Every structure is written in C-alpha cells, then in structure tokens.
C-alpha cells in the first residue's frame, strides 16, 4: 500500500463522515434549534465563561485534546499492523470519538456549561455524580503528572555521570524550552491586544504568526537556559497553577489559538512529505497478528490508539473549558466533531511516519521515542523531495516544538479541568457550600491541591501506574457516552447512536483491566515486586467495580426512560 493512497482514502472517508453522519447527528439532537444564547454569553464572568470566535475556540479545543495522543497512540499500536490501526481510527473517529466529543459538548452547552459529572447528577443521581468525579479527577491528576514529566523531559538539560550539565548535548532541549517560554509571552500580548485593546483578530493573527517565526529563529540561535528535570518540574507546576486560575482570554484562548498554527504547520509538513515522497507502507506489517509479544489485539488496540479514535479526556475538555467559551451552538459540530476527525487525519499521518521510520532505521524503532519516530520520519520523508534535503534539521525542530506545545496545552487544560472537578465534588447545584466545603471548593485551594498532587506524582513515579492510563481513559470515554445517552433520553432525543459505542468501550475497558490485574498479580506472586504492581492491582480492581456500578445505574436509567417513552 502506498502511503499517499492510504491518506487519500482516509481523508475521503472522514470527510464523508463529517458531512453525512455529523449532519444527521445535528438533526437528531436538534443542534442550533434553540434561539437561546450559549452559557459563554449568559454566564460570562471574564475568567472561565468567555465567548470565543470559532477559529479561536477550535485552536483551544484541538490543541487541548490532541496533546501527544494522536501521535503516541498509533506509534504504540503499530505493532498490530497499519490496517487494523487505520480501520479503528476511521470507524472509531466517525462513530465513537466524534459522537462522544460532540455529544459531551452539546449536552454541556445545554446545561450551563457544566461538566459531565453534573449531567450525570441530573440523570443518574448524586452518588453516580460523585463516583464519576472521583474517577475523572484521579485520571486528570495522572494526566497532569505524565504531561508535566513529558514537557520537563523535553526542556531538561542532559546531565553527565558527574552530575554536571552537558551543554553541547542539551542544545536542542534548551532551544525548545526558550521558544516555548517566548511563545507564552507572545500569547499574553495577543490576548491583551485583542480583548483589551480591541485590535483586529486578523491583524493580530498575522502579527502573532510572524512573532512565532521570530521566536523560533531566536530560540534556535540563542538558548541560554539549561536547567535540570526537577527544576523544570517546579517551574511547570508554578506555570500551570497560574494558568489554571487566570482568565481564559489572557492566556488559554490566545496561546491555544496560536498553538493551532503550529499544528497546521505540522500537518502541512506531514502532507508535503507524504504527497511529495509517497513512500510505501511495506516496511511495517499490514497485519501483525492477534497476539504481539503477549499483547492481544483485543482489547489492547482499542485502549492504545486512544486520541486517534476515541478518548475519555476529550469529554472533559468538551464539557469543561470548550462549552464555557462556545459562541454559537452551531459551532459545536465543526469544533467537537470536526476536531476529532482532524485528530484522525493526524493519526493516519503518524502511521505513514512510522512506516517510513521502519524503512530508514532497518526495521526497528527501538530507542527512537515518539518524537524521534514522528518528527524523524516526517522530516526525513520531506528531505527526499528534490530541493528540500537541507530542510530536515529545521523541520525536525519545528515538529518537536509542535509536539511539546500540544503537551503543554493539554497540561494546563487538564489542570484547569481538575480544578473544576475538585470544586464540583464539594458543591451541589442550588446550594451554597459552607464550612470545610467552602474552603475546598475555593478556586485557589482546589488549584494548589491539584497542582501539588500532579507534580509530586510526576516527580516520584507516575510511570509505575501509567500502564493503567489507557484503560482508565477509555473507561472515562465509556462513561461519557453513557452520561450523554441518559441525558438525551431524559430530554426525549434519539440516543441510540450511543448505545453500541458505550457498551463496546465498557467491555474493552473491563477486559483490559482484568488482563492488567492478571499480569500484575503474576509479577507480585513471582516475588521481588515494588509498590507499582500492588498499586495497579488495587486501582484496577476499584476501576472494575466503578465501571460495573455506573454501568448498572446507567442501564437502569436507560431502561426506565424506554419504558416511560413506551407508556407515553
């Protein structure tokens, strides 16, 4: 299979999915039928609820949900072959992930911009809400820990055996760190000029893009900051704490909007590479088998690809930050459903990069890492095009910077979301919290607790339980589908398109968790295990119980709704 043919087929299928299935969903749910303003207008507070133009909000939403997911997921799943990964990306994106993201955003917009937890509270009760919030919060803390560690690792200087910083080996990391810091300053200035000085969005966008190019030029040639991993973790912790409570117009909106142009540049470079070089996919297997090195295609494929097909984290972004900034209800489809399908395109491009990396690295990807595989594969692909051989180094840094920017975007979005979840746990709609609940639901207290937990876990050993993230994230997706399905049933709308994806993701999750329990229990009984396997067994058992409890309550709710509808 030629990579260009694969890409054309993939994009065509996704475009049809957006036009036909996405349009059908709008009709079934009544998207845009109401004349009421969105929560961004009715509840505008200048901090979290701030209306954003569709391109700006698309930048925030896509940068937040993408992170490292649509790149690392297909890379890790590539051992099963490019065909099963591609099929899951296309089918999952159109019928699972797109429905999940779009539904979560739509339900939240119709519900004062509140989270999935509050939607569950309305349809399934307070206990279900609190169980969901506990699970979602702990998952977000793991996301904060992982992404903080990834970003710090990208920025950190290399330390030699004597403990001294190796400046020569750290130049690339220091360059990315310098560009990222200057980028934050540019974003703040962009937000100030657009929202407080009323400057034209178009003019500021052009200036902002030029400023990004200038930042890259400066950062590649001037990068005096060489800090260790632990120092960067502390700095990142301070940054995300501030970003979590700052008004969205001053940092989150403009930075994510400008970050989206890095994404578009990354997609453009990848497209140029695939179109210009159109290498064969033959270097990687079309189908690697149902069992690859002890990992079974079911359920591992469906928990590994994640953001490239469906991800529970997306429902938290849709119902956490995006819904509070949506200018018009009709913007929900291009932003949520379209954003998911754009991730699918990135996932397919990643598969092309993986195949090429296999080819140029002698059939192995060992030791390359996600950045090395994706950025290396794409930049080398472009370098084979006549006249572009000298661009490989610059393109590699551009792609690495884009990867880092998305991780940083997802990081502070996850921090803000964890703050929302923590606050919602201690409050109930219509009630004013008092006593210790008033303290714990305070914006700054919730932020500090979330940041300290996330950064501390990132510095001490999140990797020991990271193996659970794939299953936990997809359990979150299954519960998100369940929540929106019960909400749609509650308002009398068609929710049948949620039932199979919901059931499938819950089965995938429970099977994955049971396999994890078996594997980690085997490590424990073999002797010599540290705390990691014990923690994974305990957490996995709790997640299975949580999944069963919420699934039973959800099925009972759906059954009750069906009976009431039949009686009516």
Coordinates of C-alpha atoms in Angstrom, one line a residue:
X1 CA 0.0 0.0 0.0
X2 CA 1.3 3.4 -0.9
X3 CA 1.1 6.0 2.0
X4 CA -0.4 8.6 -0.3
X5 CA -3.3 6.3 -1.3
X6 CA -3.9 5.4 2.3
X7 CA -4.0 9.1 3.2
X8 CA -6.4 10.0 0.4
X9 CA -8.8 7.1 1.3
X10 CA -8.6 8.1 5.0
X11 CA -9.4 11.8 4.4
X12 CA -12.2 11.0 2.0
X13 CA -13.9 8.6 4.5
X14 CA -13.5 11.2 7.3
X15 CA -14.9 14.0 5.1
X16 CA -18.0 11.9 4.3
X17 CA -18.4 11.1 8.0
X18 CA -18.4 14.7 8.9
X19 CA -20.8 15.8 6.2
X20 CA -23.3 13.0 6.4
X21 CA -23.1 11.4 9.8
X22 CA -22.2 14.7 11.6
X23 CA -25.1 16.4 9.8
X24 CA -27.5 13.6 10.8
X25 CA -26.5 13.9 14.4
X26 CA -27.3 17.6 14.4
X27 CA -30.8 16.8 13.1
X28 CA -31.4 14.0 15.7
X29 CA -30.3 16.2 18.6
X30 CA -31.7 19.5 17.5
X31 CA -28.4 21.3 17.4
X32 CA -29.0 25.0 16.7
X33 CA -32.8 24.8 17.0
X34 CA -32.9 27.0 20.1
X35 CA -32.7 30.8 20.0
X36 CA -31.2 31.0 23.5
X37 CA -27.6 32.2 23.9
X38 CA -24.9 29.9 24.9
X39 CA -23.5 29.8 28.5
X40 CA -20.5 31.8 27.3
X41 CA -22.8 34.8 26.9
X42 CA -25.5 34.1 29.6
X43 CA -22.9 33.3 32.3
X44 CA -20.0 35.4 31.1
X45 CA -17.6 36.2 34.0
X46 CA -14.4 37.2 32.3
X47 CA -12.5 34.2 33.7
X48 CA -13.9 30.8 32.7
X49 CA -17.0 31.9 30.7
X50 CA -15.8 34.0 27.8
X51 CA -17.2 33.8 24.3
X52 CA -14.6 32.9 21.6
X53 CA -14.8 33.1 17.9
X54 CA -15.0 29.7 16.2
X55 CA -11.4 29.7 14.9
X56 CA -10.0 30.7 18.3
X57 CA -12.0 28.1 20.2
X58 CA -11.1 25.5 17.6
X59 CA -7.5 26.3 18.3
X60 CA -8.0 25.8 22.0
X61 CA -10.1 22.7 21.7
X62 CA -8.0 20.9 19.2
X63 CA -4.7 21.8 20.9
X64 CA -6.1 20.6 24.2
X65 CA -7.5 17.2 23.1
X66 CA -4.6 16.4 20.8
X67 CA -1.6 16.6 23.2
X68 CA 0.7 13.7 22.4
X69 CA -2.2 11.2 21.9
X70 CA -2.8 11.0 18.2
X71 CA 1.0 10.6 17.7
X72 CA 2.0 8.2 20.6
X73 CA -1.2 6.1 20.3
X74 CA -0.7 4.9 16.7
X75 CA 3.0 4.5 17.3
X76 CA 2.4 2.2 20.2
X77 CA -0.3 0.3 18.3
X78 CA 1.7 0.0 15.1
X79 CA 2.9 -3.5 16.1
X80 CA -0.5 -4.8 15.2
X81 CA -0.1 -3.5 11.7
X82 CA -1.2 -0.4 9.8
X83 CA -4.5 -2.0 8.6
X84 CA -6.2 -2.6 12.0
X85 CA -5.0 0.7 13.3
X86 CA -6.3 2.6 10.3
X87 CA -9.7 0.8 10.4
X88 CA -10.1 1.6 14.1
X89 CA -9.0 5.3 13.5
X90 CA -11.7 5.7 10.8
X91 CA -14.5 3.7 12.4
X92 CA -13.7 4.9 15.9
X93 CA -13.3 8.5 14.9
X94 CA -16.6 8.8 13.0
X95 CA -18.9 6.5 15.1
X96 CA -17.3 6.6 18.5
X97 CA -14.9 9.5 19.2
X98 CA -16.8 12.1 17.1
X99 CA -20.1 11.2 18.7
X100 CA -18.6 11.2 22.1
X101 CA -16.9 14.6 21.8
X102 CA -19.8 16.3 20.0
X103 CA -22.4 14.9 22.4
X104 CA -20.4 15.9 25.5
X105 CA -20.1 19.5 24.2
X106 CA -23.7 19.7 23.2
X107 CA -25.0 18.4 26.5
X108 CA -22.8 20.7 28.5
X109 CA -23.8 23.8 26.5
X110 CA -27.5 22.9 27.1
X111 CA -26.6 22.5 30.8
X112 CA -25.0 25.9 31.7
X113 CA -21.5 24.8 30.6
X114 CA -21.4 22.2 33.4
X115 CA -19.3 19.1 33.3
X116 CA -20.2 15.5 32.6
X117 CA -20.4 15.0 36.3
X118 CA -23.2 17.5 36.7
X119 CA -25.0 15.9 33.7
X120 CA -24.8 12.5 35.4
X121 CA -26.2 14.1 38.6
X122 CA -29.4 15.2 36.7
X123 CA -30.0 11.8 35.0
X124 CA -28.5 9.2 37.4
X125 CA -28.2 10.9 40.8
X126 CA -25.8 12.4 43.3
X127 CA -23.9 9.2 44.1
X128 CA -23.2 8.5 40.4
X129 CA -22.0 12.0 40.0
X130 CA -19.6 11.8 42.9
X131 CA -18.2 8.4 41.8
X132 CA -17.6 9.8 38.3
X133 CA -16.0 13.0 39.6
X134 CA -13.6 11.0 41.9
X135 CA -12.6 8.8 38.9
X136 CA -12.3 11.7 36.5
X137 CA -10.3 13.8 39.0
X138 CA -7.8 11.0 39.6
X139 CA -7.4 10.4 35.9
X140 CA -6.7 14.1 35.4
X141 CA -4.1 14.1 38.1
X142 CA -2.4 11.2 36.2
X143 CA -2.6 13.3 33.0
X144 CA -1.0 16.3 34.8
X145 CA 1.8 14.1 36.2
X146 CA 2.5 12.5 32.8
X147 CA 2.4 15.6 30.7
X148 CA 4.4 17.7 33.2
X149 CA 7.0 15.0 33.1
X150 CA 7.0 14.8 29.3
X151 CA 7.3 18.6 29.0
X152 CA 10.0 18.8 31.6
X153 CA 11.9 16.0 29.9
X154 CA 11.6 17.9 26.6
X155 CA 13.1 21.0 28.2
X156 CA 15.6 19.4 30.6
X157 CA 19.3 19.6 30.1
X158 CA 21.3 16.4 29.8
X159 CA 23.3 15.6 33.0
X160 CA 26.6 13.6 32.7
X161 CA 27.8 10.9 35.2
X162 CA 29.4 13.5 37.4
X163 CA 26.2 15.4 37.7
X164 CA 27.2 18.3 35.5
X165 CA 25.1 19.7 32.7
X166 CA 26.3 18.7 29.2
X167 CA 25.7 21.9 27.3
X168 CA 26.5 20.5 23.9
X169 CA 24.1 17.6 24.3
X170 CA 21.4 19.9 25.7
X171 CA 21.3 22.5 23.0
X172 CA 18.2 21.1 21.3
X173 CA 16.2 20.8 24.6
X174 CA 17.3 24.3 25.6
X175 CA 16.2 25.7 22.2
X176 CA 12.7 24.1 22.5
X177 CA 12.4 25.5 26.1
X178 CA 13.4 29.0 25.0
X179 CA 11.0 29.1 22.1
X180 CA 8.2 27.8 24.4
X181 CA 8.8 30.5 27.0
X182 CA 8.8 33.3 24.4
X183 CA 5.7 31.8 22.9
X184 CA 3.8 32.2 26.2
X185 CA 4.8 35.9 26.3
X186 CA 3.6 36.3 22.7
X187 CA 0.2 34.7 23.6
X188 CA -0.3 37.0 26.6
X189 CA 0.4 40.1 24.4
X190 CA -2.0 38.7 21.7
X191 CA -4.8 38.3 24.3
X192 CA -4.3 41.7 25.7
X193 CA -4.3 43.4 22.3
X194 CA -7.4 41.5 21.0
X195 CA -9.6 41.5 24.2
X196 CA -8.5 44.7 25.9
X197 CA -7.4 47.0 23.1
X198 CA -9.9 45.8 20.5
X199 CA -7.4 45.2 17.8
X200 CA -8.4 43.3 14.7
X201 CA -8.2 39.5 15.1
X202 CA -6.9 39.2 11.5
X203 CA -4.1 41.7 12.0
X204 CA -3.1 40.2 15.4
X205 CA -3.1 36.7 13.9
X206 CA -0.7 37.7 11.2
X207 CA 1.5 39.5 13.7
X208 CA 1.2 36.5 16.0
X209 CA 2.3 34.1 13.4
X210 CA 5.3 36.3 12.4
X211 CA 6.1 36.5 16.2
X212 CA 6.1 32.7 16.4
X213 CA 8.6 32.6 13.5
X214 CA 10.7 35.2 15.2
X215 CA 10.6 33.2 18.4
X216 CA 11.8 30.1 16.6
X217 CA 14.6 32.0 14.9
X218 CA 15.8 33.4 18.2
X219 CA 15.3 30.2 20.2
X220 CA 17.3 28.2 17.7
X221 CA 20.3 30.5 17.9
X222 CA 20.0 31.9 21.5
X223 CA 19.1 29.5 24.3
X224 CA 21.0 30.2 27.5
X225 CA 18.6 28.4 29.9
X226 CA 19.9 25.0 30.9
X227 CA 18.0 23.5 33.8
X228 CA 17.6 20.0 35.3
X229 CA 14.4 18.0 35.0
X230 CA 13.4 18.6 38.6
X231 CA 13.8 22.3 38.3
X232 CA 11.7 22.4 35.2
X233 CA 9.0 20.3 37.0
X234 CA 8.8 23.0 39.7
X235 CA 8.7 25.8 37.1
X236 CA 6.0 24.0 35.2
X237 CA 4.0 23.5 38.4
X238 CA 4.0 27.2 39.1
X239 CA 3.1 27.9 35.5
X240 CA 0.1 25.6 35.4
X241 CA -1.1 26.9 38.7
X242 CA -1.2 30.4 37.4
X243 CA -2.7 29.3 34.0
X244 CA -5.5 27.4 35.8
X245 CA -6.9 30.5 37.5
X246 CA -6.0 33.2 35.0
X247 CA -8.8 34.5 32.8
X248 CA -9.0 32.4 29.7
X249 CA -8.8 35.5 27.4
X250 CA -5.3 36.4 28.6
X251 CA -3.5 33.0 28.2
X252 CA -5.6 29.9 27.4
X253 CA -7.5 31.2 24.4
X254 CA -4.7 33.1 22.7
X255 CA -2.0 30.6 23.4
X256 CA -4.1 27.7 22.2
X257 CA -5.2 29.6 19.1
X258 CA -1.6 30.5 18.2
X259 CA -0.6 26.9 19.0
X260 CA -3.1 25.7 16.5
X261 CA -1.0 27.3 13.7
X262 CA 1.9 25.1 14.8
X263 CA -0.4 22.2 14.4
X264 CA -1.5 23.3 11.0
X265 CA 2.2 23.8 10.1
X266 CA 2.9 20.3 11.4
X267 CA 0.0 18.8 9.3
X268 CA 1.2 20.8 6.3
X269 CA 4.7 19.5 6.6
X270 CA 3.5 15.9 7.0
X271 CA 1.2 16.3 4.0
X272 CA 4.1 17.6 1.9
X273 CA 6.2 14.7 3.0
X274 CA 3.6 12.1 2.2
X275 CA 2.5 13.7 -1.1
X276 CA 6.0 14.5 -2.3
X277 CA 7.7 11.3 -1.2
X278 CA 4.6 9.0 -1.2
X279 CA 6.6 6.1 0.3
X280 CA 5.3 2.6 0.5
X281 CA 3.8 1.2 3.8
X282 CA 5.5 -2.1 3.2
X283 CA 8.3 -1.5 5.7
X284 CA 5.7 -2.2 8.5
X285 CA 3.4 -5.1 8.6
X286 CA -0.2 -4.7 7.2
X287 CA -1.4 -7.1 10.0
X288 CA 0.9 -8.0 12.8
X289 CA -1.3 -10.7 14.3
X290 CA -3.8 -11.0 17.1
X291 CA -1.1 -11.6 19.7
X292 CA 2.0 -9.5 19.5
X293 CA 4.6 -10.1 22.2
X294 CA 1.9 -11.1 24.7
X295 CA -0.4 -8.2 23.9
X296 CA -3.8 -9.1 22.4
X297 CA -5.3 -7.0 19.6
X298 CA -8.5 -7.1 21.6
X299 CA -8.6 -5.1 23.9
X300 CA -5.1 -3.5 23.6
X301 CA -5.6 -1.9 20.2
X302 CA -8.7 0.0 21.5
X303 CA -7.0 1.3 24.6
X304 CA -3.7 2.2 22.9
X305 CA -4.8 4.3 19.9
X306 CA -6.9 6.4 22.2
X307 CA -7.0 10.1 21.0
X308 CA -6.7 8.9 17.4
X309 CA -10.1 7.3 17.6
X310 CA -11.8 8.0 21.0
X311 CA -10.5 9.3 24.3
X312 CA -12.3 10.0 27.6
X313 CA -10.2 13.0 28.2
X314 CA -12.0 14.7 25.2
X315 CA -15.3 14.7 27.0
X316 CA -13.8 16.5 30.0
X317 CA -12.4 19.2 27.6
X318 CA -15.6 19.5 25.7
X319 CA -17.7 19.9 28.9
X320 CA -15.1 21.7 30.9
X321 CA -13.5 24.5 29.0
X322 CA -14.8 24.4 25.4
X323 CA -18.5 24.6 26.5
X324 CA -17.8 27.7 28.5
X325 CA -16.4 29.5 25.5
X326 CA -18.7 28.4 22.7
X327 CA -20.1 31.5 20.9
X328 CA -22.9 29.8 19.0
X329 CA -24.4 26.3 19.4
X330 CA -23.9 25.6 15.7
X331 CA -20.1 26.0 16.2
X332 CA -20.2 22.7 18.2
X333 CA -20.2 20.4 15.2
X334 CA -17.1 21.8 13.5
X335 CA -15.2 22.3 16.8
X336 CA -16.0 19.0 18.5
X337 CA -16.9 16.5 15.7
X338 CA -14.6 18.2 13.2
X339 CA -11.8 18.4 15.8
X340 CA -12.0 14.7 16.5
X341 CA -11.8 13.8 12.8
X342 CA -8.8 16.2 12.3
X343 CA -7.1 14.1 15.0
X344 CA -7.9 11.0 12.9
X345 CA -6.0 12.7 10.0
X346 CA -3.0 13.3 12.3
X347 CA -3.2 9.6 13.4
X348 CA -3.0 8.4 9.8
X349 CA -0.1 10.7 9.0
X350 CA 1.6 9.3 12.1
X351 CA 1.2 5.8 10.6
X352 CA 2.9 7.0 7.4
X353 CA 5.7 8.4 9.5
X354 CA 6.0 5.1 11.4
X355 CA 6.2 3.1 8.2
X356 CA 9.0 5.4 6.9
X357 CA 10.9 5.3 10.2
X358 CA 10.8 1.5 10.0
X359 CA 12.3 1.7 6.5
X360 CA 15.1 4.2 7.3
X361 CA 16.0 2.5 10.6
X362 CA 16.4 -1.0 9.4
X363 CA 13.0 -2.3 10.5
X364 CA 13.3 -1.3 14.2
X365 CA 12.1 1.7 16.2
X366 CA 13.9 0.8 19.4
X367 CA 15.4 3.8 21.3
X368 CA 13.8 6.5 19.0
X369 CA 10.9 7.6 21.2
X370 CA 7.7 9.2 19.9
X371 CA 9.3 12.4 18.9
X372 CA 12.1 10.6 17.1
X373 CA 9.7 8.4 15.2
X374 CA 7.2 11.0 14.2
X375 CA 9.5 14.1 13.7
X376 CA 12.3 12.0 12.3
X377 CA 10.1 10.1 9.9
X378 CA 8.3 13.1 8.5
X379 CA 11.5 15.3 8.3
X380 CA 13.4 12.6 6.5
X381 CA 10.5 12.0 4.2
X382 CA 10.4 15.7 3.2
X383 CA 14.2 15.6 2.8
X384 CA 13.9 13.1 -0.1
X385 CA 11.9 15.6 -2.1
X386 CA 14.3 17.3 -4.7
X387 CA 15.4 20.7 -3.4
X388 CA 14.4 20.1 0.3
X389 CA 17.2 18.0 1.5
X390 CA 18.6 20.8 3.6
X391 CA 15.3 21.4 5.4
X392 CA 15.5 18.2 7.5
X393 CA 17.1 19.8 10.6
X394 CA 14.8 22.8 10.8
X395 CA 11.7 20.7 10.2
X396 CA 12.7 18.2 12.9
X397 CA 12.9 21.1 15.4
X398 CA 9.5 22.5 14.2
X399 CA 7.8 19.1 14.6
X400 CA 9.4 18.6 18.0
X401 CA 8.3 22.1 19.1
X402 CA 4.7 21.4 17.9
X403 CA 4.7 18.1 19.9
X404 CA 5.9 19.9 23.0
X405 CA 3.4 22.8 22.6
X406 CA 0.5 20.4 22.4
X407 CA 1.7 18.6 25.6
X408 CA 1.9 21.9 27.4
X409 CA -1.5 23.0 26.1
X410 CA -3.1 19.7 27.3
X411 CA -1.2 20.1 30.6
X412 CA -2.7 23.4 31.7
X413 CA -6.1 22.5 30.3
X414 CA -6.0 19.3 32.4
X415 CA -5.0 21.4 35.4
X416 CA -8.0 23.7 34.9
X417 CA -10.3 20.7 34.4
X418 CA -9.0 19.1 37.6
X419 CA -9.8 22.3 39.4
X420 CA -13.3 22.3 38.1
X421 CA -13.8 18.6 39.1
X422 CA -12.4 19.2 42.6
X423 CA -14.7 22.2 43.1
X424 CA -17.8 20.4 41.8
X425 CA -17.3 17.4 44.1
X426 CA -17.8 19.7 47.2
X427 CA -20.8 21.6 45.7
X428 CA -24.3 20.8 44.6
X429 CA -26.4 22.9 42.2
X430 CA -28.5 25.4 44.0
X431 CA -26.6 25.1 47.3
X432 CA -24.0 27.4 48.7
X433 CA -21.1 25.5 50.3
X434 CA -20.3 26.2 53.9
X435 CA -17.6 25.2 56.4
X436 CA -14.8 22.9 55.0
X437 CA -16.7 22.5 51.7
X438 CA -16.5 26.3 51.1
X439 CA -12.7 26.1 51.7
X440 CA -12.1 23.1 49.5
X441 CA -14.3 24.4 46.7
X442 CA -12.3 27.7 46.7
X443 CA -10.7 28.2 43.3
X444 CA -7.1 28.7 44.6
X445 CA -7.3 25.9 47.2
X446 CA -8.6 23.5 44.5
X447 CA -5.8 24.6 42.1
X448 CA -3.0 24.2 44.7
X449 CA -4.1 20.8 45.7
X450 CA -4.4 19.6 42.1
X451 CA -1.0 21.0 41.1
X452 CA 0.8 19.7 44.1
X453 CA -0.7 16.2 43.6
X454 CA 0.1 16.1 39.9
X455 CA 3.6 17.5 40.0
X456 CA 4.5 15.3 43.1
X457 CA 3.3 12.2 41.3
X458 CA 5.2 13.2 38.1
X459 CA 8.4 13.6 40.1
X460 CA 8.1 10.4 42.2
X461 CA 6.9 7.6 39.9
X462 CA 3.8 8.0 37.8
X463 CA 5.3 5.6 35.3
X464 CA 4.7 2.8 37.8
X465 CA 0.9 3.2 37.3
X466 CA 0.9 4.7 33.9
X467 CA 0.1 1.3 32.4
X468 CA -3.4 1.8 33.7
X469 CA -4.0 5.1 31.9
X470 CA -5.1 3.6 28.6
X471 CA -7.9 1.6 30.3
X472 CA -8.8 4.4 32.7
X473 CA -9.0 6.9 29.8
X474 CA -11.3 4.6 27.8
X475 CA -13.4 3.8 30.8
X476 CA -13.9 7.6 31.0
X477 CA -15.0 7.5 27.4
X478 CA -17.5 4.7 28.0
X479 CA -18.9 6.6 31.0
X480 CA -19.0 9.9 29.0
X481 CA -21.0 8.1 26.3
X482 CA -23.3 6.7 29.0
X483 CA -23.9 10.1 30.5
X484 CA -24.8 11.8 27.2
X485 CA -27.0 8.8 26.3
X486 CA -29.0 9.1 29.5
X487 CA -29.2 12.9 29.1
X488 CA -30.6 12.7 25.6
X489 CA -33.1 10.1 26.7
X490 CA -34.1 12.4 29.5
X491 CA -35.0 15.2 27.1
X492 CA -36.7 12.9 24.6
X493 CA -34.0 12.9 21.9
X494 CA -32.6 9.9 19.9
X495 CA -29.7 8.4 21.8
X496 CA -29.4 5.0 20.0
X497 CA -26.2 6.1 18.3
X498 CA -24.5 6.0 21.8
X499 CA -25.6 2.5 22.9
X500 CA -23.2 0.3 20.9
X501 CA -20.1 2.6 21.3
X502 CA -20.9 2.8 25.1
X503 CA -21.3 -1.0 25.5
X504 CA -18.2 -1.7 23.4
X505 CA -16.0 0.7 25.3
X506 CA -17.1 -0.6 28.7
X507 CA -16.4 -4.2 27.6
X508 CA -13.0 -3.2 26.2
X509 CA -12.1 -1.4 29.4
X510 CA -13.2 -4.2 31.8
X511 CA -11.3 -6.8 29.7
X512 CA -8.2 -4.6 29.7
X513 CA -8.4 -4.1 33.4
X514 CA -8.8 -7.8 34.1
X515 CA -5.8 -8.5 31.9
X516 CA -3.8 -5.9 33.9
X517 CA -4.9 -7.5 37.2
X518 CA -3.7 -10.9 35.9
X519 CA -0.4 -9.6 34.7
X520 CA 0.5 -7.5 37.7
X521 CA -0.7 -10.3 40.1
X522 CA 1.7 -12.6 38.3
X523 CA 4.6 -10.2 39.0
X524 CA 3.6 -10.0 42.6
X525 CA 3.5 -13.8 43.1
X526 CA 6.8 -14.1 41.4
X527 CA 8.4 -12.1 44.2
X528 CA 10.6 -9.0 44.3
X529 CA 7.9 -6.6 43.0
X530 CA 8.0 -3.0 44.2
X531 CA 4.9 -0.9 45.0
X532 CA 3.9 -0.5 41.3
X533 CA 2.2 -3.9 40.7
X534 CA 0.4 -3.7 44.0
X535 CA -0.9 -0.2 43.2
X536 CA -2.0 -1.3 39.7
X537 CA -3.9 -4.3 41.0
X538 CA -5.7 -2.3 43.7
X539 CA -6.6 0.6 41.3
X540 CA -7.6 -1.8 38.5
X541 CA -10.0 -3.7 40.9
X542 CA -11.5 -0.4 42.0
X543 CA -12.0 0.7 38.4
X544 CA -13.8 -2.5 37.5
X545 CA -16.1 -2.1 40.5
X546 CA -16.7 1.6 39.5
X547 CA -17.4 0.6 35.9
X548 CA -19.9 -2.1 36.9
X549 CA -21.7 0.2 39.4
X550 CA -22.1 3.1 36.9
X551 CA -23.0 0.8 34.0
X552 CA -25.7 -0.8 36.1
X553 CA -27.1 2.5 37.2
X554 CA -26.9 3.8 33.6
X555 CA -28.7 0.8 32.2
X556 CA -31.4 1.1 34.8
X557 CA -31.8 4.8 33.8
X558 CA -32.0 4.0 30.1
X559 CA -34.5 1.1 30.7
X560 CA -36.7 3.4 32.8
X561 CA -36.6 6.1 30.1
X562 CA -37.5 3.5 27.5
X563 CA -40.5 2.3 29.5
X564 CA -41.7 5.8 30.1
X565 CA -41.5 6.6 26.4
X566 CA -43.4 3.4 25.5
X567 CA -46.1 4.2 28.1
X568 CA -46.4 7.7 26.8

